[in-house]
Amino acid sequence: TNWYIRRSRDRFWAPVDGGGDDKESAYQTLYEVLTKIALVVAPFTPFVAEMLHERLVRSQDGAAPESVHLESWPVAAEERAEPEFEAGIGAVQRIVRLGHAARNSHGFKTRQPLASVTLVTTDRSLRDLVEPHLELLLDELNVKRALWAEDRTEYVRHEVRPVFPVLGPRFGKRLRAVQAALAEADGDALARDLETDGTIELELHGDSAGGPGVEVESAPDAETTRVTLDASEVAVRLVEKEGMATEGDQDLLVALDTRLDDALVAEGLAREIVNRVQSARKKADLDYADRIEVRYRAAPELAETLATHGDWIARETLAVGLLAADGDEELEEAPVGEHPFSFAIRRVAPERS
């Protein structure tokens, strides 16, 4: 999967003399998956499967069948299954999807580190699944720590509002009473009722509800009328606590703390600089192992970031040097947000021993 490729990038890129068994294991796992996929998809995408077979199998083993369609159907190695591990990774991926959705809805790039994520759920088993993979979760969400909670109302509340084009014809002049009843009710309780039953009940105060097709139940108090609304007649809106970005499903809420201090801002700027340099490497068609020198001109905020995070930026971009450029050097403009930044990269030949 794309997840495996991305998470194994450091293992793939490890030096030949320093990667050891971990580097070899990463490649062998990928090789086995690709060759088995070629067998499985052969009936549906015969030409793609044939290309994979030719390049991955026949290129390594001349005695292998000439065509993927002459191979035997693969047999699952059930002894390799790790259901608990798979469930844990699946839970992490679920949280990451919700966390990324929360970031996107609030315009926070994944490159910007955040202080924490709070995972709100009453499912105790979820924590047991996730805890062994917590470092992976923190890295994927780019947060410093993970917290657990059970009460959603500390982070979000629900507002249930009428859908006027639908309820208008039904209630006529009583629509304002419906709106008032929704505003006075417990929005979280209404949202739960909609989720479990698909309907909510309201008490309208005053004369009997009017409008064609209105089914009401009169309470003992003649001034009160009970009505039922279904999910198509109301809209549910999540209102977040200030400083939070949230996204959730039926039994999990992911709440990101979006408050930024100077250290988090600086780290985010460092990641943006890395992104600019990596894009320049790709544009220059450099090999992933090529070393480079970076010369730059930067706004004071970025210059400070380069001084503070320079070692990390150099490691991430394989730069042997990050050097302030002379005033007359020609550099490519690549602003980071509102901060001016320009730079140039130069491939550096490896030192000979």
GROMACS .gro file of N, CA, C and O in nm, residues 161-278:
model
  472
  161ARG      N    1  -3.062   2.267   1.388
  161ARG     CA    2  -3.138   2.380   1.333
  161ARG      C    3  -3.242   2.330   1.234
  161ARG      O    4  -3.223   2.226   1.169
  162PRO      N    5  -3.350   2.404   1.217
  162PRO     CA    6  -3.454   2.362   1.121
  162PRO      C    7  -3.409   2.381   0.977
  162PRO      O    8  -3.333   2.474   0.946
  163VAL      N    9  -3.453   2.291   0.890
  163VAL     CA   10  -3.436   2.310   0.746
  163VAL      C   11  -3.562   2.383   0.698
  163VAL      O   12  -3.667   2.322   0.679
  164PHE      N   13  -3.549   2.513   0.681
  164PHE     CA   14  -3.667   2.597   0.659
  164PHE      C   15  -3.748   2.559   0.535
  164PHE      O   16  -3.872   2.557   0.543
  165PRO      N   17  -3.686   2.528   0.420
  165PRO     CA   18  -3.769   2.494   0.304
  165PRO      C   19  -3.854   2.370   0.325
  165PRO      O   20  -3.958   2.354   0.260
  166VAL      N   21  -3.810   2.280   0.416
  166VAL     CA   22  -3.886   2.158   0.441
  166VAL      C   23  -3.992   2.182   0.548
  166VAL      O   24  -4.109   2.140   0.535
  167LEU      N   25  -3.953   2.248   0.656
  167LEU     CA   26  -4.046   2.266   0.768
  167LEU      C   27  -4.144   2.380   0.748
  167LEU      O   28  -4.251   2.382   0.810
  168GLY      N   29  -4.109   2.477   0.661
  168GLY     CA   30  -4.198   2.589   0.638
  168GLY      C   31  -4.337   2.548   0.595
  168GLY      O   32  -4.438   2.586   0.658
  169PRO      N   33  -4.349   2.468   0.488
  169PRO     CA   34  -4.483   2.426   0.445
  169PRO      C   35  -4.555   2.341   0.551
  169PRO      O   36  -4.678   2.341   0.558
  170ARG      N   37  -4.479   2.268   0.631
  170ARG     CA   38  -4.543   2.179   0.728
  170ARG      C   39  -4.599   2.256   0.848
  170ARG      O   40  -4.710   2.228   0.895
  171PHE      N   41  -4.525   2.355   0.897
  171PHE     CA   42  -4.565   2.421   1.021
  171PHE      C   43  -4.620   2.562   1.002
  171PHE      O   44  -4.680   2.618   1.094
  172GLY      N   45  -4.598   2.619   0.886
  172GLY     CA   46  -4.653   2.751   0.862
  172GLY      C   47  -4.610   2.853   0.967
  172GLY      O   48  -4.490   2.869   0.995
  173LYS      N   49  -4.706   2.919   1.030
  173LYS     CA   50  -4.674   3.023   1.128
  173LYS      C   51  -4.606   2.967   1.252
  173LYS      O   52  -4.544   3.042   1.328
  174ARG      N   53  -4.618   2.837   1.275
  174ARG     CA   54  -4.558   2.777   1.394
  174ARG      C   55  -4.409   2.746   1.375
  174ARG      O   56  -4.345   2.691   1.465
  175LEU      N   57  -4.351   2.781   1.260
  175LEU     CA   58  -4.211   2.751   1.234
  175LEU      C   59  -4.120   2.818   1.338
  175LEU      O   60  -4.019   2.761   1.380
  176ARG      N   61  -4.156   2.940   1.380
  176ARG     CA   62  -4.076   3.010   1.480
  176ARG      C   63  -4.076   2.933   1.613
  176ARG      O   64  -3.976   2.931   1.685
  177ALA      N   65  -4.188   2.870   1.644
  177ALA     CA   66  -4.196   2.791   1.766
  177ALA      C   67  -4.105   2.669   1.757
  177ALA      O   68  -4.040   2.630   1.857
  178VAL      N   69  -4.098   2.608   1.638
  178VAL     CA   70  -4.007   2.494   1.617
  178VAL      C   71  -3.862   2.540   1.633
  178VAL      O   72  -3.781   2.474   1.700
  179GLN      N   73  -3.832   2.654   1.572
  179GLN     CA   74  -3.696   2.708   1.582
  179GLN      C   75  -3.659   2.736   1.727
  179GLN      O   76  -3.548   2.704   1.771
  180ALA      N   77  -3.750   2.792   1.802
  180ALA     CA   78  -3.724   2.822   1.942
  180ALA      C   79  -3.706   2.694   2.024
  180ALA      O   80  -3.619   2.686   2.111
  181ALA      N   81  -3.789   2.594   1.996
  181ALA     CA   82  -3.779   2.467   2.069
  181ALA      C   83  -3.645   2.399   2.043
  181ALA      O   84  -3.583   2.343   2.135
  182LEU      N   85  -3.598   2.404   1.919
  182LEU     CA   86  -3.467   2.346   1.887
  182LEU      C   87  -3.355   2.421   1.957
  182LEU      O   88  -3.258   2.362   2.006
  183ALA      N   89  -3.367   2.553   1.961
  183ALA     CA   90  -3.263   2.635   2.024
  183ALA      C   91  -3.257   2.610   2.175
  183ALA      O   92  -3.148   2.613   2.235
  184GLU      N   93  -3.371   2.584   2.237
  184GLU     CA   94  -3.376   2.563   2.382
  184GLU      C   95  -3.336   2.421   2.421
  184GLU      O   96  -3.293   2.398   2.534
  185ALA      N   97  -3.349   2.327   2.330
  185ALA     CA   98  -3.323   2.186   2.363
  185ALA      C   99  -3.173   2.159   2.375
  185ALA      O  100  -3.088   2.238   2.331
  186ASP      N  101  -3.140   2.047   2.433
  186ASP     CA  102  -3.001   2.001   2.444
  186ASP      C  103  -2.958   1.947   2.307
  186ASP      O  104  -3.002   1.839   2.265
  187GLY      N  105  -2.875   2.022   2.239
  187GLY     CA  106  -2.834   1.983   2.104
  187GLY      C  107  -2.764   1.849   2.100
  187GLY      O  108  -2.782   1.770   2.006
  188ASP      N  109  -2.682   1.818   2.201
  188ASP     CA  110  -2.612   1.690   2.204
  188ASP      C  111  -2.711   1.575   2.217
  188ASP      O  112  -2.696   1.471   2.153
  189ALA      N  113  -2.814   1.593   2.302
  189ALA     CA  114  -2.915   1.488   2.318
  189ALA      C  115  -2.995   1.469   2.190
  189ALA      O  116  -3.025   1.355   2.150
  190LEU      N  117  -3.029   1.579   2.124
  190LEU     CA  118  -3.102   1.568   1.997
  190LEU      C  119  -3.018   1.495   1.892
  190LEU      O  120  -3.069   1.411   1.817
  191ALA      N  121  -2.889   1.526   1.886
  191ALA     CA  122  -2.802   1.461   1.789
  191ALA      C  123  -2.794   1.311   1.816
  191ALA      O  124  -2.793   1.230   1.722
  192ARG      N  125  -2.788   1.273   1.943
  192ARG     CA  126  -2.785   1.130   1.977
  192ARG      C  127  -2.914   1.062   1.934
  192ARG      O  128  -2.912   0.950   1.880
  193ASP      N  129  -3.029   1.128   1.957
  193ASP     CA  130  -3.157   1.069   1.917
  193ASP      C  131  -3.164   1.050   1.766
  193ASP      O  132  -3.214   0.948   1.716
  194LEU      N  133  -3.116   1.150   1.693
  194LEU     CA  134  -3.117   1.138   1.547
  194LEU      C  135  -3.029   1.023   1.500
  194LEU      O  136  -3.062   0.951   1.406
  195GLU      N  137  -2.916   1.005   1.569
  195GLU     CA  138  -2.823   0.900   1.529
  195GLU      C  139  -2.879   0.762   1.558
  195GLU      O  140  -2.861   0.668   1.480
  196THR      N  141  -2.949   0.748   1.671
  196THR     CA  142  -3.000   0.616   1.710
  196THR      C  143  -3.138   0.587   1.653
  196THR      O  144  -3.164   0.474   1.609
  197ASP      N  145  -3.227   0.688   1.652
  197ASP     CA  146  -3.366   0.664   1.612
  197ASP      C  147  -3.402   0.723   1.476
  197ASP      O  148  -3.504   0.685   1.418
  198GLY      N  149  -3.325   0.820   1.432
  198GLY     CA  150  -3.358   0.886   1.306
  198GLY      C  151  -3.462   0.994   1.319
  198GLY      O  152  -3.501   1.056   1.220
  199THR      N  153  -3.512   1.016   1.443
  199THR     CA  154  -3.614   1.120   1.467
  199THR      C  155  -3.586   1.188   1.600
  199THR      O  156  -3.511   1.136   1.684
  200ILE      N  157  -3.647   1.305   1.618
  200ILE     CA  158  -3.644   1.373   1.748
  200ILE      C  159  -3.785   1.422   1.780
  200ILE      O  160  -3.868   1.442   1.690
  201GLU      N  161  -3.811   1.439   1.909
  201GLU     CA  162  -3.940   1.490   1.953
  201GLU      C  163  -3.921   1.624   2.020
  201GLU      O  164  -3.827   1.644   2.097
  202LEU      N  165  -4.013   1.716   1.992
  202LEU     CA  166  -4.008   1.850   2.049
  202LEU      C  167  -4.144   1.884   2.109
  202LEU      O  168  -4.248   1.833   2.062
  203GLU      N  169  -4.143   1.970   2.209
  203GLU     CA  170  -4.267   2.024   2.264
  203GLU      C  171  -4.279   2.170   2.223
  203GLU      O  172  -4.189   2.250   2.253
  204LEU      N  173  -4.387   2.202   2.151
  204LEU     CA  174  -4.413   2.339   2.108
  204LEU      C  175  -4.516   2.399   2.201
  204LEU      O  176  -4.619   2.337   2.231
  205HIS      N  177  -4.486   2.519   2.247
  205HIS     CA  178  -4.575   2.585   2.341
  205HIS      C  179  -4.663   2.686   2.268
  205HIS      O  180  -4.618   2.759   2.181
  206GLY      N  181  -4.792   2.691   2.301
  206GLY     CA  182  -4.885   2.781   2.237
  206GLY      C  183  -4.999   2.704   2.174
  206GLY      O  184  -5.031   2.592   2.213
  207ASP      N  185  -5.060   2.762   2.070
  207ASP     CA  186  -5.172   2.695   2.002
  207ASP      C  187  -5.121   2.574   1.927
  207ASP      O  188  -5.003   2.559   1.900
  208SER      N  189  -5.214   2.487   1.888
  208SER     CA  190  -5.177   2.367   1.814
  208SER      C  191  -5.104   2.404   1.687
  208SER      O  192  -5.134   2.503   1.623
  209ALA      N  193  -5.005   2.317   1.655
  209ALA     CA  194  -4.925   2.342   1.535
  209ALA      C  195  -5.014   2.341   1.413
  209ALA      O  196  -5.102   2.259   1.400
  210GLY      N  197  -4.989   2.435   1.321
  210GLY     CA  198  -5.069   2.443   1.201
  210GLY      C  199  -4.991   2.404   1.079
  210GLY      O  200  -4.873   2.384   1.083
  211GLY      N  201  -5.063   2.395   0.968
  211GLY     CA  202  -4.996   2.359   0.844
  211GLY      C  203  -5.046   2.225   0.796
  211GLY      O  204  -5.084   2.140   0.876
  212PRO      N  205  -5.048   2.204   0.665
  212PRO     CA  206  -5.100   2.078   0.612
  212PRO      C  207  -5.011   1.961   0.647
  212PRO      O  208  -4.889   1.971   0.647
  213GLY      N  209  -5.071   1.849   0.677
  213GLY     CA  210  -4.996   1.727   0.699
  213GLY      C  211  -4.921   1.721   0.830
  213GLY      O  212  -4.829   1.642   0.846
  214VAL      N  213  -4.958   1.803   0.928
  214VAL     CA  214  -4.888   1.805   1.055
  214VAL      C  215  -4.953   1.705   1.149
  214VAL      O  216  -5.070   1.714   1.180
  215GLU      N  217  -4.873   1.607   1.194
  215GLU     CA  218  -4.922   1.511   1.292
  215GLU      C  219  -4.868   1.551   1.427
  215GLU      O  220  -4.749   1.560   1.449
  216VAL      N  221  -4.955   1.578   1.521
  216VAL     CA  222  -4.914   1.625   1.653
  216VAL      C  223  -4.985   1.543   1.759
  216VAL      O  224  -5.086   1.478   1.733
  217GLU      N  225  -4.927   1.546   1.878
  217GLU     CA  226  -4.988   1.479   1.993
  217GLU      C  227  -5.006   1.582   2.102
  217GLU      O  228  -4.909   1.642   2.148
  218SER      N  229  -5.128   1.607   2.141
  218SER     CA  230  -5.154   1.708   2.242
  218SER      C  231  -5.117   1.655   2.380
  218SER      O  232  -5.156   1.544   2.417
  219ALA      N  233  -5.039   1.734   2.450
  219ALA     CA  234  -5.003   1.699   2.587
  219ALA      C  235  -5.118   1.735   2.679
  219ALA      O  236  -5.212   1.806   2.639
  220PRO      N  237  -5.116   1.688   2.804
  220PRO     CA  238  -5.224   1.723   2.898
  220PRO      C  239  -5.243   1.872   2.910
  220PRO      O  240  -5.355   1.919   2.923
  221ASP      N  241  -5.133   1.947   2.905
  221ASP     CA  242  -5.145   2.093   2.905
  221ASP      C  243  -5.187   2.137   2.765
  221ASP      O  244  -5.115   2.112   2.668
  222ALA      N  245  -5.300   2.201   2.753
  222ALA     CA  246  -5.354   2.235   2.621
  222ALA      C  247  -5.263   2.330   2.544
  222ALA      O  248  -5.275   2.342   2.423
  223GLU      N  249  -5.174   2.399   2.616
  223GLU     CA  250  -5.087   2.496   2.550
  223GLU      C  251  -4.962   2.430   2.492
  223GLU      O  252  -4.879   2.496   2.432
  224THR      N  253  -4.946   2.301   2.513
  224THR     CA  254  -4.825   2.231   2.469
  224THR      C  255  -4.859   2.125   2.365
  224THR      O  256  -4.955   2.049   2.382
  225THR      N  257  -4.784   2.122   2.259
  225THR     CA  258  -4.802   2.023   2.153
  225THR      C  259  -4.670   1.951   2.127
  225THR      O  260  -4.565   2.015   2.117
  226ARG      N  261  -4.675   1.819   2.117
  226ARG     CA  262  -4.555   1.740   2.091
  226ARG      C  263  -4.550   1.703   1.943
  226ARG      O  264  -4.650   1.653   1.889
  227VAL      N  265  -4.437   1.729   1.878
  227VAL     CA  266  -4.421   1.698   1.736
  227VAL      C  267  -4.296   1.615   1.716
  227VAL      O  268  -4.202   1.619   1.797
  228THR      N  269  -4.294   1.542   1.606
  228THR     CA  270  -4.179   1.457   1.572
  228THR      C  271  -4.118   1.506   1.442
  228THR      O  272  -4.189   1.529   1.343
  229LEU      N  273  -3.986   1.522   1.442
  229LEU     CA  274  -3.913   1.563   1.322
  229LEU      C  275  -3.816   1.453   1.284
  229LEU      O  276  -3.757   1.387   1.371
  230ASP      N  277  -3.799   1.432   1.153
  230ASP     CA  278  -3.701   1.332   1.111
  230ASP      C  279  -3.572   1.401   1.061
  230ASP      O  280  -3.564   1.524   1.055
  231ALA      N  281  -3.475   1.319   1.026
  231ALA     CA  282  -3.341   1.372   0.995
  231ALA      C  283  -3.340   1.464   0.874
  231ALA      O  284  -3.253   1.551   0.863
  232SER      N  285  -3.436   1.447   0.783
  232SER     CA  286  -3.438   1.532   0.663
  232SER      C  287  -3.490   1.672   0.693
  232SER      O  288  -3.478   1.762   0.610
  233GLU      N  289  -3.549   1.691   0.811
  233GLU     CA  290  -3.612   1.819   0.843
  233GLU      C  291  -3.524   1.910   0.930
  233GLU      O  292  -3.561   2.023   0.958
  234VAL      N  293  -3.409   1.857   0.973
  234VAL     CA  294  -3.319   1.937   1.056
  234VAL      C  295  -3.176   1.921   1.006
  234VAL      O  296  -3.142   1.825   0.937
  235ALA      N  297  -3.092   2.017   1.043
  235ALA     CA  298  -2.949   2.012   1.010
  235ALA      C  299  -2.870   2.014   1.141
  235ALA      O  300  -2.898   2.096   1.229
  236VAL      N  301  -2.774   1.922   1.152
  236VAL     CA  302  -2.691   1.912   1.272
  236VAL      C  303  -2.555   1.973   1.243
  236VAL      O  304  -2.489   1.939   1.144
  237ARG      N  305  -2.514   2.062   1.330
  237ARG     CA  306  -2.387   2.133   1.312
  237ARG      C  307  -2.301   2.117   1.437
  237ARG      O  308  -2.349   2.130   1.548
  238LEU      N  309  -2.173   2.084   1.415
  238LEU     CA  310  -2.079   2.074   1.526
  238LEU      C  311  -2.019   2.211   1.555
  238LEU      O  312  -1.969   2.277   1.464
  239VAL      N  313  -2.021   2.251   1.677
  239VAL     CA  314  -1.958   2.376   1.718
  239VAL      C  315  -1.839   2.342   1.806
  239VAL      O  316  -1.854   2.280   1.912
  240GLU      N  317  -1.721   2.378   1.761
  240GLU     CA  318  -1.599   2.338   1.830
  240GLU      C  319  -1.559   2.439   1.938
  240GLU      O  320  -1.587   2.558   1.928
  241LYS      N  321  -1.491   2.385   2.038
  241LYS     CA  322  -1.431   2.471   2.138
  241LYS      C  323  -1.321   2.553   2.073
  241LYS      O  324  -1.252   2.507   1.982
  242GLU      N  325  -1.303   2.677   2.116
  242GLU     CA  326  -1.202   2.764   2.056
  242GLU      C  327  -1.064   2.701   2.069
  242GLU      O  328  -1.028   2.646   2.173
  243GLY      N  329  -0.988   2.707   1.959
  243GLY     CA  330  -0.854   2.651   1.959
  243GLY      C  331  -0.849   2.504   1.927
  243GLY      O  332  -0.744   2.441   1.940
  244MET      N  333  -0.961   2.447   1.882
  244MET     CA  334  -0.967   2.304   1.849
  244MET      C  335  -1.009   2.286   1.704
  244MET      O  336  -1.088   2.365   1.650
  245ALA      N  337  -0.956   2.182   1.641
  245ALA     CA  338  -1.003   2.136   1.510
  245ALA      C  339  -1.045   1.991   1.528
  245ALA      O  340  -0.964   1.908   1.572
  246THR      N  341  -1.169   1.960   1.497
  246THR     CA  342  -1.221   1.827   1.528
  246THR      C  343  -1.282   1.761   1.405
  246THR      O  344  -1.328   1.826   1.312
  247GLU      N  345  -1.282   1.630   1.411
  247GLU     CA  346  -1.352   1.548   1.313
  247GLU      C  347  -1.382   1.416   1.381
  247GLU      O  348  -1.301   1.366   1.461
  248GLY      N  349  -1.499   1.359   1.354
  248GLY     CA  350  -1.534   1.236   1.424
  248GLY      C  351  -1.624   1.146   1.344
  248GLY      O  352  -1.673   1.181   1.236
  249ASP      N  353  -1.643   1.026   1.397
  249ASP     CA  354  -1.742   0.935   1.342
  249ASP      C  355  -1.833   0.892   1.457
  249ASP      O  356  -1.841   0.961   1.559
  250GLN      N  357  -1.897   0.780   1.444
  250GLN     CA  358  -2.002   0.743   1.539
  250GLN      C  359  -1.951   0.733   1.682
  250GLN      O  360  -2.017   0.777   1.777
  251ASP      N  361  -1.832   0.675   1.703
  251ASP     CA  362  -1.786   0.654   1.841
  251ASP      C  363  -1.644   0.703   1.865
  251ASP      O  364  -1.579   0.660   1.960
  252LEU      N  365  -1.594   0.793   1.780
  252LEU     CA  366  -1.460   0.849   1.800
  252LEU      C  367  -1.457   0.993   1.754
  252LEU      O  368  -1.504   1.025   1.644
  253LEU      N  369  -1.402   1.079   1.837
  253LEU     CA  370  -1.380   1.219   1.800
  253LEU      C  371  -1.231   1.246   1.811
  253LEU      O  372  -1.169   1.218   1.913
  254VAL      N  373  -1.173   1.300   1.703
  254VAL     CA  374  -1.032   1.339   1.703
  254VAL      C  375  -1.027   1.491   1.715
  254VAL      O  376  -1.080   1.562   1.629
  255ALA      N  377  -0.967   1.540   1.823
  255ALA     CA  378  -0.962   1.683   1.851
  255ALA      C  379  -0.817   1.731   1.854
  255ALA      O  380  -0.739   1.690   1.940
  256LEU      N  381  -0.781   1.816   1.758
  256LEU     CA  382  -0.645   1.870   1.748
  256LEU      C  383  -0.639   2.006   1.816
  256LEU      O  384  -0.726   2.091   1.794
  257ASP      N  385  -0.537   2.026   1.896
  257ASP     CA  386  -0.512   2.156   1.958
  257ASP      C  387  -0.440   2.244   1.856
  257ASP      O  388  -0.326   2.216   1.819
  258THR      N  389  -0.505   2.348   1.809
  258THR     CA  390  -0.449   2.430   1.700
  258THR      C  391  -0.377   2.554   1.750
  258THR      O  392  -0.336   2.638   1.669
  259ARG      N  393  -0.361   2.568   1.879
  259ARG     CA  394  -0.290   2.685   1.932
  259ARG      C  395  -0.140   2.667   1.911
  259ARG      O  396  -0.084   2.563   1.946
  260LEU      N  397  -0.077   2.769   1.853
  260LEU     CA  398   0.065   2.760   1.816
  260LEU      C  399   0.150   2.852   1.903
  260LEU      O  400   0.117   2.969   1.919
  261ASP      N  401   0.260   2.797   1.955
  261ASP     CA  402   0.358   2.882   2.022
  261ASP      C  403   0.476   2.905   1.926
  261ASP      O  404   0.477   2.855   1.813
  262ASP      N  405   0.574   2.983   1.969
  262ASP     CA  406   0.685   3.019   1.881
  262ASP      C  407   0.763   2.897   1.833
  262ASP      O  408   0.806   2.892   1.718
  263ALA      N  409   0.780   2.799   1.921
  263ALA     CA  410   0.856   2.680   1.884
  263ALA      C  411   0.786   2.600   1.775
  263ALA      O  412   0.849   2.551   1.680
  264LEU      N  413   0.654   2.585   1.787
  264LEU     CA  414   0.578   2.513   1.685
  264LEU      C  415   0.580   2.587   1.552
  264LEU      O  416   0.593   2.526   1.445
  265VAL      N  417   0.568   2.719   1.556
  265VAL     CA  418   0.573   2.799   1.433
  265VAL      C  419   0.707   2.782   1.365
  265VAL      O  420   0.715   2.762   1.243
  266ALA      N  421   0.816   2.786   1.443
  266ALA     CA  422   0.950   2.773   1.386
  266ALA      C  423   0.969   2.635   1.323
  266ALA      O  424   1.027   2.622   1.214
  267GLU      N  425   0.919   2.532   1.388
  267GLU     CA  426   0.931   2.398   1.333
  267GLU      C  427   0.849   2.385   1.204
  267GLU      O  428   0.892   2.319   1.109
  268GLY      N  429   0.734   2.448   1.201
  268GLY     CA  430   0.654   2.447   1.078
  268GLY      C  431   0.726   2.517   0.964
  268GLY      O  432   0.723   2.470   0.849
  269LEU      N  433   0.792   2.628   0.992
  269LEU     CA  434   0.869   2.698   0.890
  269LEU      C  435   0.983   2.611   0.840
  269LEU      O  436   1.014   2.609   0.719
  270ALA      N  437   1.049   2.538   0.931
  270ALA     CA  438   1.158   2.449   0.890
  270ALA      C  439   1.107   2.342   0.793
  270ALA      O  440   1.173   2.310   0.693
  271ARG      N  441   0.990   2.288   0.821
  271ARG     CA  442   0.934   2.187   0.731
  271ARG      C  443   0.898   2.247   0.595
  271ARG      O  444   0.909   2.180   0.492
  272GLU      N  445   0.853   2.371   0.595
  272GLU     CA  446   0.823   2.437   0.468
  272GLU      C  447   0.950   2.457   0.387
  272GLU      O  448   0.951   2.443   0.264
  273ILE      N  449   1.060   2.494   0.453
  273ILE     CA  450   1.188   2.509   0.382
  273ILE      C  451   1.231   2.376   0.322
  273ILE      O  452   1.275   2.370   0.207
  274VAL      N  453   1.219   2.269   0.399
  274VAL     CA  454   1.253   2.136   0.347
  274VAL      C  455   1.170   2.105   0.224
  274VAL      O  456   1.220   2.053   0.123
  275ASN      N  457   1.042   2.136   0.229
  275ASN     CA  458   0.954   2.113   0.114
  275ASN      C  459   1.002   2.187  -0.010
  275ASN      O  460   1.004   2.131  -0.121
  276ARG      N  461   1.045   2.313   0.007
  276ARG     CA  462   1.094   2.391  -0.108
  276ARG      C  463   1.222   2.329  -0.165
  276ARG      O  464   1.237   2.318  -0.287
  277VAL      N  465   1.312   2.288  -0.078
  277VAL     CA  466   1.439   2.231  -0.125
  277VAL      C  467   1.416   2.095  -0.192
  277VAL      O  468   1.475   2.066  -0.296
  278GLN      N  469   1.330   2.014  -0.134
  278GLN     CA  470   1.302   1.884  -0.195
  278GLN      C  471   1.238   1.899  -0.333
  278GLN      O  472   1.266   1.822  -0.425
   0.00000   0.00000   0.00000
